Short mmCIF file of C-alpha atoms and ligand atoms in Angstrom, two decimals:
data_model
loop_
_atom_site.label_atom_id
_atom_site.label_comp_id
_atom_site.label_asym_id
_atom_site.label_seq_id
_atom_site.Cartn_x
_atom_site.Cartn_y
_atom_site.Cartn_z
CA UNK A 1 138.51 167.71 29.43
CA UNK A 2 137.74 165.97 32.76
CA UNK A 3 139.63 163.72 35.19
CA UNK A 4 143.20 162.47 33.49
CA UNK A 5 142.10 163.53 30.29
CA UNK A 6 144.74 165.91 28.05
CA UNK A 7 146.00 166.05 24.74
CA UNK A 8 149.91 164.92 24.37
CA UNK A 9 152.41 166.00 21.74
CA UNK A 10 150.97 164.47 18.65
CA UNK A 11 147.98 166.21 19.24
CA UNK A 12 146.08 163.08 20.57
CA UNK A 13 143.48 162.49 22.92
CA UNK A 14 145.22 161.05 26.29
CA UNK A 15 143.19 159.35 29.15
CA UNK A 16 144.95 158.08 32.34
CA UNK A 17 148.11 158.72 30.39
CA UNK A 18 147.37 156.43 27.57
CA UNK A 19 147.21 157.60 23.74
CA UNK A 20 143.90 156.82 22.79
CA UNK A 21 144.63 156.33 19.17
CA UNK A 22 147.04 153.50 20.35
CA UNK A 23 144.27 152.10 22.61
CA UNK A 24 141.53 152.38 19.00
CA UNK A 25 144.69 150.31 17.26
CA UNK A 26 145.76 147.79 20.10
CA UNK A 27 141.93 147.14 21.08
CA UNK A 28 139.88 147.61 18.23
CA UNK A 29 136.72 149.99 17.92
CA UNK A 30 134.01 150.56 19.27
CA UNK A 31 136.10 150.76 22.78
CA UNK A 32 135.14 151.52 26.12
CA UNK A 33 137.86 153.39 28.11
CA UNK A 34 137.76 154.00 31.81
CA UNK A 35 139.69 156.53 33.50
CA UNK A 36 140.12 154.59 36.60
CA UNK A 37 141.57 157.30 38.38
CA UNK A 38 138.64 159.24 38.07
CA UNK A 39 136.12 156.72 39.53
CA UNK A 40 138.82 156.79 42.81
CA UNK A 41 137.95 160.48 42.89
CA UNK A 42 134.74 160.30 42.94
CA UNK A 43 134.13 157.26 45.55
CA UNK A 44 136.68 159.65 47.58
CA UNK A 45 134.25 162.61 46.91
CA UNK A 46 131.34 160.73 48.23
CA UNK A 47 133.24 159.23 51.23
CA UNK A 48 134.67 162.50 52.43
CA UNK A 49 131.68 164.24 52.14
CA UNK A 50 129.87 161.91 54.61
CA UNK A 51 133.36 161.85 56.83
CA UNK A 52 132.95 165.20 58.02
CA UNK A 53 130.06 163.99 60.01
CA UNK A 54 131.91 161.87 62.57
CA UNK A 55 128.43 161.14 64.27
CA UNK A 56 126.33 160.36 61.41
CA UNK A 57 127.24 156.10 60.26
CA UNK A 58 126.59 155.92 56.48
CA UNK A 59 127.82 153.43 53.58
CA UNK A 60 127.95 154.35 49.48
CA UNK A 61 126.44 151.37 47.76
CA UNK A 62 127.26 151.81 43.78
CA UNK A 63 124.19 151.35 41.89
CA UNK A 64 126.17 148.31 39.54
CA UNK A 65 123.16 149.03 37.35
CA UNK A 66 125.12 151.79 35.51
CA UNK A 67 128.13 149.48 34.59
CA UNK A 68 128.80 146.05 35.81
CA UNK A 69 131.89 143.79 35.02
CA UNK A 70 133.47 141.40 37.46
CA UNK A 71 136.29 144.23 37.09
CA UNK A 72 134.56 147.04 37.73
CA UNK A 73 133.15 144.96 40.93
CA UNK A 74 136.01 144.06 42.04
CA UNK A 75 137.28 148.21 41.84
CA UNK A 76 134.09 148.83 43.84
CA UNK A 77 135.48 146.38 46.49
CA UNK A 78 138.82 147.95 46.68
CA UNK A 79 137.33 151.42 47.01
CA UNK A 80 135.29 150.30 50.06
CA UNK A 81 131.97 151.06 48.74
CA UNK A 82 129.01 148.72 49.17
CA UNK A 83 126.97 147.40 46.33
CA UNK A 84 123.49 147.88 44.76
CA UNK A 85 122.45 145.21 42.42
CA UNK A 86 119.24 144.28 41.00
CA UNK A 87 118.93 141.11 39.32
CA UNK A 88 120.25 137.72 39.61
CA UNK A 89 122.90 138.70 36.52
CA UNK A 90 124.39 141.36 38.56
CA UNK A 91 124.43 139.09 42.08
CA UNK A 92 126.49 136.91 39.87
CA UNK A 93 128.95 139.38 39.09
CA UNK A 94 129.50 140.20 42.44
CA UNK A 95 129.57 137.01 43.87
CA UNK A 96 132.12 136.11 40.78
CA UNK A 97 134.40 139.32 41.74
CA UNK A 98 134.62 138.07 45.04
CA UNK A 99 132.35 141.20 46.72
CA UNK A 100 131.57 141.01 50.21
CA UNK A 101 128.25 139.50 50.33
CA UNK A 102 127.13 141.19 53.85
CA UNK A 103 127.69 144.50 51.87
CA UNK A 104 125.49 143.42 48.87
CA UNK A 105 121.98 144.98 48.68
CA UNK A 106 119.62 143.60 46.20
CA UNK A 107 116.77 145.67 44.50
CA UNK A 108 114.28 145.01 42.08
CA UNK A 109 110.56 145.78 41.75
CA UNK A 110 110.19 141.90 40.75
CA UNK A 111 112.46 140.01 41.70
CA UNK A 112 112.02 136.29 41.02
CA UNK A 113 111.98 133.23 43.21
CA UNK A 114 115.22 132.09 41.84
CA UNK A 115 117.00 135.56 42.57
CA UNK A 116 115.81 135.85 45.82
CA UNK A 117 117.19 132.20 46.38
CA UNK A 118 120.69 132.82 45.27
CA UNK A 119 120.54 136.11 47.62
CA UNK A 120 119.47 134.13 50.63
CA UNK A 121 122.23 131.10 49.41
CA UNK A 122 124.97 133.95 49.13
CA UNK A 123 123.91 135.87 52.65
CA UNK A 124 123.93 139.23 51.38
CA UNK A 125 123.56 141.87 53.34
CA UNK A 126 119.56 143.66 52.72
CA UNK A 127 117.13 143.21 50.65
CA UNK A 128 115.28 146.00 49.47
CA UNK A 129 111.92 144.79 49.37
CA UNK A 130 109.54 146.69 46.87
CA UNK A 131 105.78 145.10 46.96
CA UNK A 132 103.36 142.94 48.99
CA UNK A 133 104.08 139.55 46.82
CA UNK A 134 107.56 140.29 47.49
CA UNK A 135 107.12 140.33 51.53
CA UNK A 136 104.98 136.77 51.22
CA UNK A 137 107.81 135.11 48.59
CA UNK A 138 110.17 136.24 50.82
CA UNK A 139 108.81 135.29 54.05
CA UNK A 140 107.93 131.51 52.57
CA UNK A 141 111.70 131.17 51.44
CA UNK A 142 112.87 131.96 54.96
CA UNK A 143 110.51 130.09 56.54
CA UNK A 144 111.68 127.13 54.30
CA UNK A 145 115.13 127.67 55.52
CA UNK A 146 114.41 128.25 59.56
CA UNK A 147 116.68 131.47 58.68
CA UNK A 148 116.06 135.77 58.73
CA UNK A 149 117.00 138.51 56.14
CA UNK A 150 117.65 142.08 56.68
CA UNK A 151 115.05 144.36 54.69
CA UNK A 152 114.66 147.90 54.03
CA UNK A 153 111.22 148.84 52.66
CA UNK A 154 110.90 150.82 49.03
CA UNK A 155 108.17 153.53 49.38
CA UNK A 156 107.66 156.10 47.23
CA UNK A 157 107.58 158.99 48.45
CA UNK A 158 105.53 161.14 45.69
CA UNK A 159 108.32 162.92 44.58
CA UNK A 160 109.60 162.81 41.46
CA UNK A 161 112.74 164.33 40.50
CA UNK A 162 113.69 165.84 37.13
CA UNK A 163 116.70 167.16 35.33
CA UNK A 164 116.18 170.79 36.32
CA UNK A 165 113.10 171.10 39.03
CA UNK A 166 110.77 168.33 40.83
CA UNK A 167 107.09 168.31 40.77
CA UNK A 168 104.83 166.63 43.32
CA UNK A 169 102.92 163.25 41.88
CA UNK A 170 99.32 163.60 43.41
CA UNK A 171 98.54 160.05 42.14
CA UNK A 172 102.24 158.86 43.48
CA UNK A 173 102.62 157.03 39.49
CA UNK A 174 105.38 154.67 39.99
CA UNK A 175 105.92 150.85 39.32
CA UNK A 176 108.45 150.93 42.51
CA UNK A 177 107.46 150.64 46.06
CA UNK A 178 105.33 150.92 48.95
CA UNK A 179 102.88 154.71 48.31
CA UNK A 180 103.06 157.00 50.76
CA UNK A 181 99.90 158.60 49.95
CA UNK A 182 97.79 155.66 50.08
CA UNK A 183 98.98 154.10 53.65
CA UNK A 184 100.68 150.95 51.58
CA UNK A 185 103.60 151.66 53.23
CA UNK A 186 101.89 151.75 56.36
CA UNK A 187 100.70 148.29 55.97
CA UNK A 188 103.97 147.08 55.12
CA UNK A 189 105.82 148.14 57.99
CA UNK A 190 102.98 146.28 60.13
CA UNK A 191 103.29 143.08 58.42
CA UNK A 192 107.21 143.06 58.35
CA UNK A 193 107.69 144.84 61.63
CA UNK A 194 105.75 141.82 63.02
CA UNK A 195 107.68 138.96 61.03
CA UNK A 196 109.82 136.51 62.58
CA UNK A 197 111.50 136.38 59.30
CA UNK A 198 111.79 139.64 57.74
CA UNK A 199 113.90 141.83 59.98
CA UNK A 200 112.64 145.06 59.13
CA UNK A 201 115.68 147.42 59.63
CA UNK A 202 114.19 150.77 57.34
CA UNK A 203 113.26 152.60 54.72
CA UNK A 204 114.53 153.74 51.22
CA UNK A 205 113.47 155.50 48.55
CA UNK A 206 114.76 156.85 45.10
CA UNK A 207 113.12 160.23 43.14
CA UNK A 208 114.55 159.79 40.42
CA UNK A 209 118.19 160.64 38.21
CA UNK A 210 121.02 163.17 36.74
CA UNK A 211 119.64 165.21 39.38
CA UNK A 212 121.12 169.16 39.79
CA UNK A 213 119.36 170.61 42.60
CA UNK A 214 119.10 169.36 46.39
CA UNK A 215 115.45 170.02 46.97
CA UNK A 216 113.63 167.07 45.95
CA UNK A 217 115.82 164.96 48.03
CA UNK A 218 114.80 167.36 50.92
CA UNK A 219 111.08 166.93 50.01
CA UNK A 220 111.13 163.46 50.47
CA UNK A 221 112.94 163.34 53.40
CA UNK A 222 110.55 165.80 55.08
CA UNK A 223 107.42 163.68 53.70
CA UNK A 224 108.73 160.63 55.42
CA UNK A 225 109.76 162.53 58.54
CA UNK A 226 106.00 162.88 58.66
CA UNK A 227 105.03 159.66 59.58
CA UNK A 228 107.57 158.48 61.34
CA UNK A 229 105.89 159.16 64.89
CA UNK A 230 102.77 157.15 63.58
CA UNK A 231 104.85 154.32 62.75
CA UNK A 232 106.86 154.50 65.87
CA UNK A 233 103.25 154.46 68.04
CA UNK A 234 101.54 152.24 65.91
CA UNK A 235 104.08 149.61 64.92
CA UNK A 236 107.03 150.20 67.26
CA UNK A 237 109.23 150.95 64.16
CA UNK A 238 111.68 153.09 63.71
CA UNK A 239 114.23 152.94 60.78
CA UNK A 240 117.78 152.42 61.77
CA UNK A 241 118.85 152.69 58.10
CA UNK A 242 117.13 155.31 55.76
CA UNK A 243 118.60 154.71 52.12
CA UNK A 244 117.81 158.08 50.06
CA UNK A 245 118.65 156.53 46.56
CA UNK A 246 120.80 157.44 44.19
CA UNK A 247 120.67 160.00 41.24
CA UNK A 248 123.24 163.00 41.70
CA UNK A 249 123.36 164.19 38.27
CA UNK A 250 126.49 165.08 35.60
CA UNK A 251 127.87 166.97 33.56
CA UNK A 252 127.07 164.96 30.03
CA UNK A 253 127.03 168.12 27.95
CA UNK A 254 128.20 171.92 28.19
CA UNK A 255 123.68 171.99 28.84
CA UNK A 256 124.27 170.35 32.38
CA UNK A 257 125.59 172.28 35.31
CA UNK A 258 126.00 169.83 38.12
CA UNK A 259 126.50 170.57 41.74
CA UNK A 260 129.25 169.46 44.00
CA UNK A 261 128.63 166.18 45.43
CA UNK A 262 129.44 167.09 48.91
CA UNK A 263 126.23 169.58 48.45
CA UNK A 264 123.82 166.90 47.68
CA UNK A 265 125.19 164.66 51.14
CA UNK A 266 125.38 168.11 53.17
CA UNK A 267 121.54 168.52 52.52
CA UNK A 268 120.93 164.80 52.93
CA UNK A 269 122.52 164.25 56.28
CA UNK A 270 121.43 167.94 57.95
CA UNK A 271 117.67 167.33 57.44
CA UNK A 272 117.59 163.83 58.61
CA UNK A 273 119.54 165.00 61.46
CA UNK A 274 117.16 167.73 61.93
CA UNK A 275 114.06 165.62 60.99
CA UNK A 276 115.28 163.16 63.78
CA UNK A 277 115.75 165.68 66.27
CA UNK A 278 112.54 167.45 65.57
CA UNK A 279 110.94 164.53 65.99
CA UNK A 280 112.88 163.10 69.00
CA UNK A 281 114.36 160.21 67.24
CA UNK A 282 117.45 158.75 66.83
CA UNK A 283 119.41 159.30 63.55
CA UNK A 284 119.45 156.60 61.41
CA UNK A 285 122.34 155.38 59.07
CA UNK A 286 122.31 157.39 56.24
CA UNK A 287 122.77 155.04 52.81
CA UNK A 288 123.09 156.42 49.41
CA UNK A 289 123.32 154.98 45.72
CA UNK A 290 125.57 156.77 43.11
CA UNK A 291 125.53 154.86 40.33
CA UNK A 292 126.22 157.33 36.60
CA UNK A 293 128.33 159.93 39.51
CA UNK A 294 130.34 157.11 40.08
CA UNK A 295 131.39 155.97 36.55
CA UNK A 296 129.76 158.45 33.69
CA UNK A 297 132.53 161.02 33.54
CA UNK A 298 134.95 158.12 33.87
CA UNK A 299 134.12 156.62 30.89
CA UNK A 300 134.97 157.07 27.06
CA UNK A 301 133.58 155.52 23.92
CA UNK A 302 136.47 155.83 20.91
CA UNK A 303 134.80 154.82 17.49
CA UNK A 304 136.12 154.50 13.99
CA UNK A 305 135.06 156.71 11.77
CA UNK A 306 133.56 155.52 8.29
CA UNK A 307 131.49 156.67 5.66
CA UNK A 308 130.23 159.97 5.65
CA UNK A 309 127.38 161.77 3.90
CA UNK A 310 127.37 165.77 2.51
CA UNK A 311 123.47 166.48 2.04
CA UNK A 312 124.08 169.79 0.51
CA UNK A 313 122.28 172.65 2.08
CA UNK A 314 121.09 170.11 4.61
CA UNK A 315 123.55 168.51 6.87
CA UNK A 316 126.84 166.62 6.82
CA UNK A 317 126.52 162.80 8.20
CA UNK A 318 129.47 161.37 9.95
CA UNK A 319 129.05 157.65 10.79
CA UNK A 320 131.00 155.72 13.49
CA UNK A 321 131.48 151.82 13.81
CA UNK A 322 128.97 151.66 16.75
CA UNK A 323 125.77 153.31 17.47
CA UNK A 324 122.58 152.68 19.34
CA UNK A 325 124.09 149.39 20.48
CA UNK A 326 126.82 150.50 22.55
CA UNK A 327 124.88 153.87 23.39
CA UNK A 328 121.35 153.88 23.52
CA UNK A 329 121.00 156.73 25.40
CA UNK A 330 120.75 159.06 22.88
CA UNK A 331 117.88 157.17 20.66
CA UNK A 332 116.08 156.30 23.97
CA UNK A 333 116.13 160.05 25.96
CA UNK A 334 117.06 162.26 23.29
CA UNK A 335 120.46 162.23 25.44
CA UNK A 336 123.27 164.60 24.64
CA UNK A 337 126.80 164.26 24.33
CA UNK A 338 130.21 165.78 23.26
CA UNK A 339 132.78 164.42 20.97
CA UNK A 340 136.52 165.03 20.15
CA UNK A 341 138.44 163.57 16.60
CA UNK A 342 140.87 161.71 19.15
CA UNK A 343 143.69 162.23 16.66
CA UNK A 344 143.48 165.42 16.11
CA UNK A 345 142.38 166.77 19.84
CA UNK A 346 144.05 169.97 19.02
CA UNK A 347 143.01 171.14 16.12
CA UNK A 348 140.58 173.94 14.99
CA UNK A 349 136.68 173.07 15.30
CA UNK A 350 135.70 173.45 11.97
CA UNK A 351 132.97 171.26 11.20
CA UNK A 352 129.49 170.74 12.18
CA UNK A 353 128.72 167.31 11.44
CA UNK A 354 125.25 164.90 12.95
CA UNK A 355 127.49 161.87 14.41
CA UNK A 356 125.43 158.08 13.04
CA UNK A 357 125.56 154.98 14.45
CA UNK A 358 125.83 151.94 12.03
CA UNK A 359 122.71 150.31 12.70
CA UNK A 360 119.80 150.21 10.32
CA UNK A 361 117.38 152.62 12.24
CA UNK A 362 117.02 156.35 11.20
CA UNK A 363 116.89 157.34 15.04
CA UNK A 364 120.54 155.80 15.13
CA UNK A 365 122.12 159.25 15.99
CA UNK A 366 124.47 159.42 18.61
CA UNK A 367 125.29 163.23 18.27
CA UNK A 368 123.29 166.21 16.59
CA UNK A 369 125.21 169.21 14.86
CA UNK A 370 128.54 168.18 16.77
CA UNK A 371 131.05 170.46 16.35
CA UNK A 372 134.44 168.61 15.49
CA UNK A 373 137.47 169.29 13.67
CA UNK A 374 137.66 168.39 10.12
CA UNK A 375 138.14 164.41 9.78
CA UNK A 376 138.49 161.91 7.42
CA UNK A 377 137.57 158.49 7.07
CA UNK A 378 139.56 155.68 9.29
CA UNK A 379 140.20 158.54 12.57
CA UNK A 380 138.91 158.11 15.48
CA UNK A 381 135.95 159.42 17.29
CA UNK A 382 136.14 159.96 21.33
CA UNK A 383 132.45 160.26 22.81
CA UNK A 384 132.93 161.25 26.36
CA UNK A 385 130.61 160.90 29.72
CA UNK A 386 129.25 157.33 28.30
CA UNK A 387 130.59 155.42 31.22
CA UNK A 388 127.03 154.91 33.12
CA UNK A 389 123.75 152.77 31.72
CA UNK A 390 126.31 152.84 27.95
CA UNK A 391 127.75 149.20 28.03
CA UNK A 392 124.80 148.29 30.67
CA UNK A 393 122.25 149.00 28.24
CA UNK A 394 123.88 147.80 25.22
CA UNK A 395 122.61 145.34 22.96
CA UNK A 396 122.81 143.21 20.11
CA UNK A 397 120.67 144.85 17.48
CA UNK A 398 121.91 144.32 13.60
CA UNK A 399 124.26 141.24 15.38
CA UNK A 400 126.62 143.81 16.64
CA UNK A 401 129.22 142.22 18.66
CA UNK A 402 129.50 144.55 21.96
CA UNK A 403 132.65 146.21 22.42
CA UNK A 404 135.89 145.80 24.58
CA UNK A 405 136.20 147.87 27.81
CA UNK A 406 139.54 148.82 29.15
CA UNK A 407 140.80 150.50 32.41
CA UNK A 408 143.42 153.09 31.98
CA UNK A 409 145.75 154.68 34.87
CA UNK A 410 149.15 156.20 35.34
CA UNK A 411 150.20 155.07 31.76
CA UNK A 412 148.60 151.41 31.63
CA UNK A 413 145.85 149.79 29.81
CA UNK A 414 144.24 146.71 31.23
CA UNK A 415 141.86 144.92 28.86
CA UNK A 416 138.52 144.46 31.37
CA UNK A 417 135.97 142.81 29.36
CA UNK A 418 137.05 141.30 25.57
CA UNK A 419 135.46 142.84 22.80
CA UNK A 420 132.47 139.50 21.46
CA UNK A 421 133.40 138.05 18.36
CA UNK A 422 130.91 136.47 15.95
CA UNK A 423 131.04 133.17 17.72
CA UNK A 424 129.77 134.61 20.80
CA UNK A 425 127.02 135.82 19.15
CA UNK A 426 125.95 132.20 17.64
CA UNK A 427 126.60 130.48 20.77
CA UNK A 428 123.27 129.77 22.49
CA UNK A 429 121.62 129.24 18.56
CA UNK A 430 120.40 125.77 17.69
CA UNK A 431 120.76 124.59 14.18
CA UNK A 432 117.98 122.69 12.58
CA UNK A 433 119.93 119.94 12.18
CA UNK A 434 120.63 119.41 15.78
CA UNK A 435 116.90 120.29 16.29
CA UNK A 436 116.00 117.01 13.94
CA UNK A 437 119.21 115.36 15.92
CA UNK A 438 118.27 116.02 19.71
CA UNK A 439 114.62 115.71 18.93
CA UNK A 440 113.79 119.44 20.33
N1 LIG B 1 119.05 153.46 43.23
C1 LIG B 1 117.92 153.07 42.62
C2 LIG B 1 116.87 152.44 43.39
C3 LIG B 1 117.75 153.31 41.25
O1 LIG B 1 116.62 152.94 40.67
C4 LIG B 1 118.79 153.92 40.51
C5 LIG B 1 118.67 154.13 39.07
C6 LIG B 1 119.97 154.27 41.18
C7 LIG B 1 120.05 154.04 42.55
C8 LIG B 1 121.14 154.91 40.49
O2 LIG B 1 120.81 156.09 39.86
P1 LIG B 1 121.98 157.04 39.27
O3 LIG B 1 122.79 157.54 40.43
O4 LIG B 1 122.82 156.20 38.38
O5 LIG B 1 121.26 158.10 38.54
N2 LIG B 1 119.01 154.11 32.11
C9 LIG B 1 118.80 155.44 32.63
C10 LIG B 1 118.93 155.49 34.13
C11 LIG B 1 117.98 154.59 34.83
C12 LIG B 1 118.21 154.70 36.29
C13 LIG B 1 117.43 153.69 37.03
N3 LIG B 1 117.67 153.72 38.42
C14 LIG B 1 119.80 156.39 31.98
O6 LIG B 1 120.58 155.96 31.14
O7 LIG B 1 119.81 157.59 32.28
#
């Protein structure tokens, strides 16, 4: 059980103090559920852990990659966090909740001419600039409009993170940023520290996600640290603002054993305030990007459960009302999750039962040999942990309408995004008739 999570006298599955089979009836299935109170605790975690350096200056920008709604924007706002979006789509959203632009920070390893338009017409805050066509676009727009932008540079720092260890990339293999190995960052700090357009305020990088272990954030850290006096002799430059990424990893599964927050930022902030001092700098502001330790734990998938399928000697299919479409994760990574029957939360685990989607793909699994109490047809399935990259990477395979989302907290439901209906889906097709009609 995690954050408001507990099971209430019927024996159902509660979140925020909400019965979940009520929210599967009121709502309709597949549902998103979001413990609210949980996100609160960990934008707190993240904030606290940076306040007990009073010298260091740092924000929390949530990466809105992992889940982005005008609500969950506007939550972000009220929880004082900054913002990390990365295409035009998710500018929108934040411009529609109302976010502060200044706090805005806009990524992207290709952004288009059109995003980087509606950034500069909105203001926001930094633009995290990722390749050499990106410098020139950017530099012709402001020219264009007499006006500057705050940047931060991407490099890559040839590190690259995994679940459990990190291993060094000798060829630095990444789509994103500025190498460090091969001097491309060096190049773009001389043509941005020298533009009257591009203000070129530092650096950031990212190694990588659902990361359990402080060391490759370290690494990097250290393998910037090594340039910096070059760049400070060579190009006047150094970074006020060193953005570190996001990527602090969680517990999906009883596999993943994730380590306090407040370890991750310790780490963070004490070798960049070492690395400065070493190298007789000043210490920049520290940024970070949570995005899945922001909202994974926090969120809930409840499905219906349909038709299932006894193989004898084989296994025993159970198959939900969703699937790949609202959670891709599992097709895609292989990702692992764990699952309650929400209406009956309290009752013996007697089954062990491979949890399908409904779509028509084989790899459609969402769980492998769950263990679940015995169910029947028409209860309801609670997936937890599928709050990050679940409704942001879900899709419309098979036609599937995507689901509802609703915040929960102290007792109350709030419907956040309606569920699609089958008009939705039509709404941007043509008929041929019209075709004939509008001459297309
Ligand atoms: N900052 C940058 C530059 C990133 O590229 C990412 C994630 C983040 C922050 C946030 O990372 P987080 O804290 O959420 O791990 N779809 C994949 C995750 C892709 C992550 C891409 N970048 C998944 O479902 O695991």
């Amino acid at each position: 059980m995690r954050g408001t999570q507990c099971i209430n006298q019927k024996g159902h599955l509660t979140i925020g103090g909400v019965d979940t089979v009520d929210l599967a009836k009121k709502y309709g299935t597949p549902l998103f559920v979001y413990d609210t109170a949980l996100i609160r605790e960990k934008a707190e975690a993240f904030k606290k852990a940076f306040e007990t350096y009073p010298h260091i200056k740092w924000q929390v920008a949530y990466a809105s990659k992992a889940f982005s709604s005008v609500a969950m924007v506007q939550l972000i706002h009220q929880l004082d966090l900054s913002l990390d979006v990365v295409s035009g789509g998710e500018l929108f959203t934040a411009v529609k909740a109302g976010f502060p632009a200044e706090r805005i920070h806009f990524h992207g390893n290709n952004k288009t001419e059109e995003e980087l338009i509606f950034a500069l017409d909105e203001q926001i805050g930094m633009i995290i600039v990722d390749n050499f066509y990106e410098i020139q676009l950017l530099e012709k727009l402001c020219m264009e409009r007499g006006r500057t932008i705050d940047i931060l540079l991407r490099l890559t720092p040839g590190i690259e993170a995994h679940t459990h260890d990190y291993i060094m990339t000798g060829q630095e293999d990444s789509k994103f940023g500025f190498n460090l190995g091969d001097h491309s960052i060096d190049e773009a700090i001389q043509l941005t520290s020298a533009s009257n357009y591009l203000k070129l305020n530092g650096l950031h990088c990212h190694i990588g996600s659902q990361i359990f272990e402080t060391d490759g954030f370290e690494l990097a850290i250290k393998r910037i640290y090594q340039y910096i006096e070059n760049w400070s002799e060579k190009y006047d430059f150094e970074p006020r603002v060193l953005n570190v990424g996001g990527g602090f990893g969680i517990k999906y599964s009883k596999d993943d054993q994730p380590i306090p927050l407040k370890r991750y930022i310790d780490v963070i902030v004490n070798t960049i305030t070492n690395e400065s001092e070493a190298k007789g700098c000043a210490i920049p502001e520290i940024w970070v990007e949570p995005g899945r330790a922001i909202v994974g734990e926090a969120g809930t998938t409840l499905y219906s459960i349909g038709a299932y399928k006894d193989i004898p000697n084989v296994k025993k299919y159970l198959a939900v009302d969703g699937g790949m479409t609202d959670n891709l994760r599992p097709s895609l990574y292989q990702a692992k999750y764990d699952a309650v029957v929400a209406n009956r939360a309290n009752e013996e685990l007697e089954e062990t039962v491979t949890v399908a989607g409904k779509c028509c793909e084989s790899g459609d699994i969402l769980i492998q040999d769950a263990q679940l109490s015995k169910s029947v047809s028409g209860d309801i399935l609670a997936v937890f942990c599928t709050g990050a990259y679940g409704y942001s990477m879900a899709n419309h395979y098979n036609r599937l309408p995507k689901p509802a989302v609703v915040f929960v907290e102290e007792g109350d439901a709030q419907l956040t995004m309606r569920r699609e209906t089958y008009e939705d889906l039509v709404r941007q097709d043509i008929m041929l008739q019209e075709i004939a009609k509008a001459g297309y």
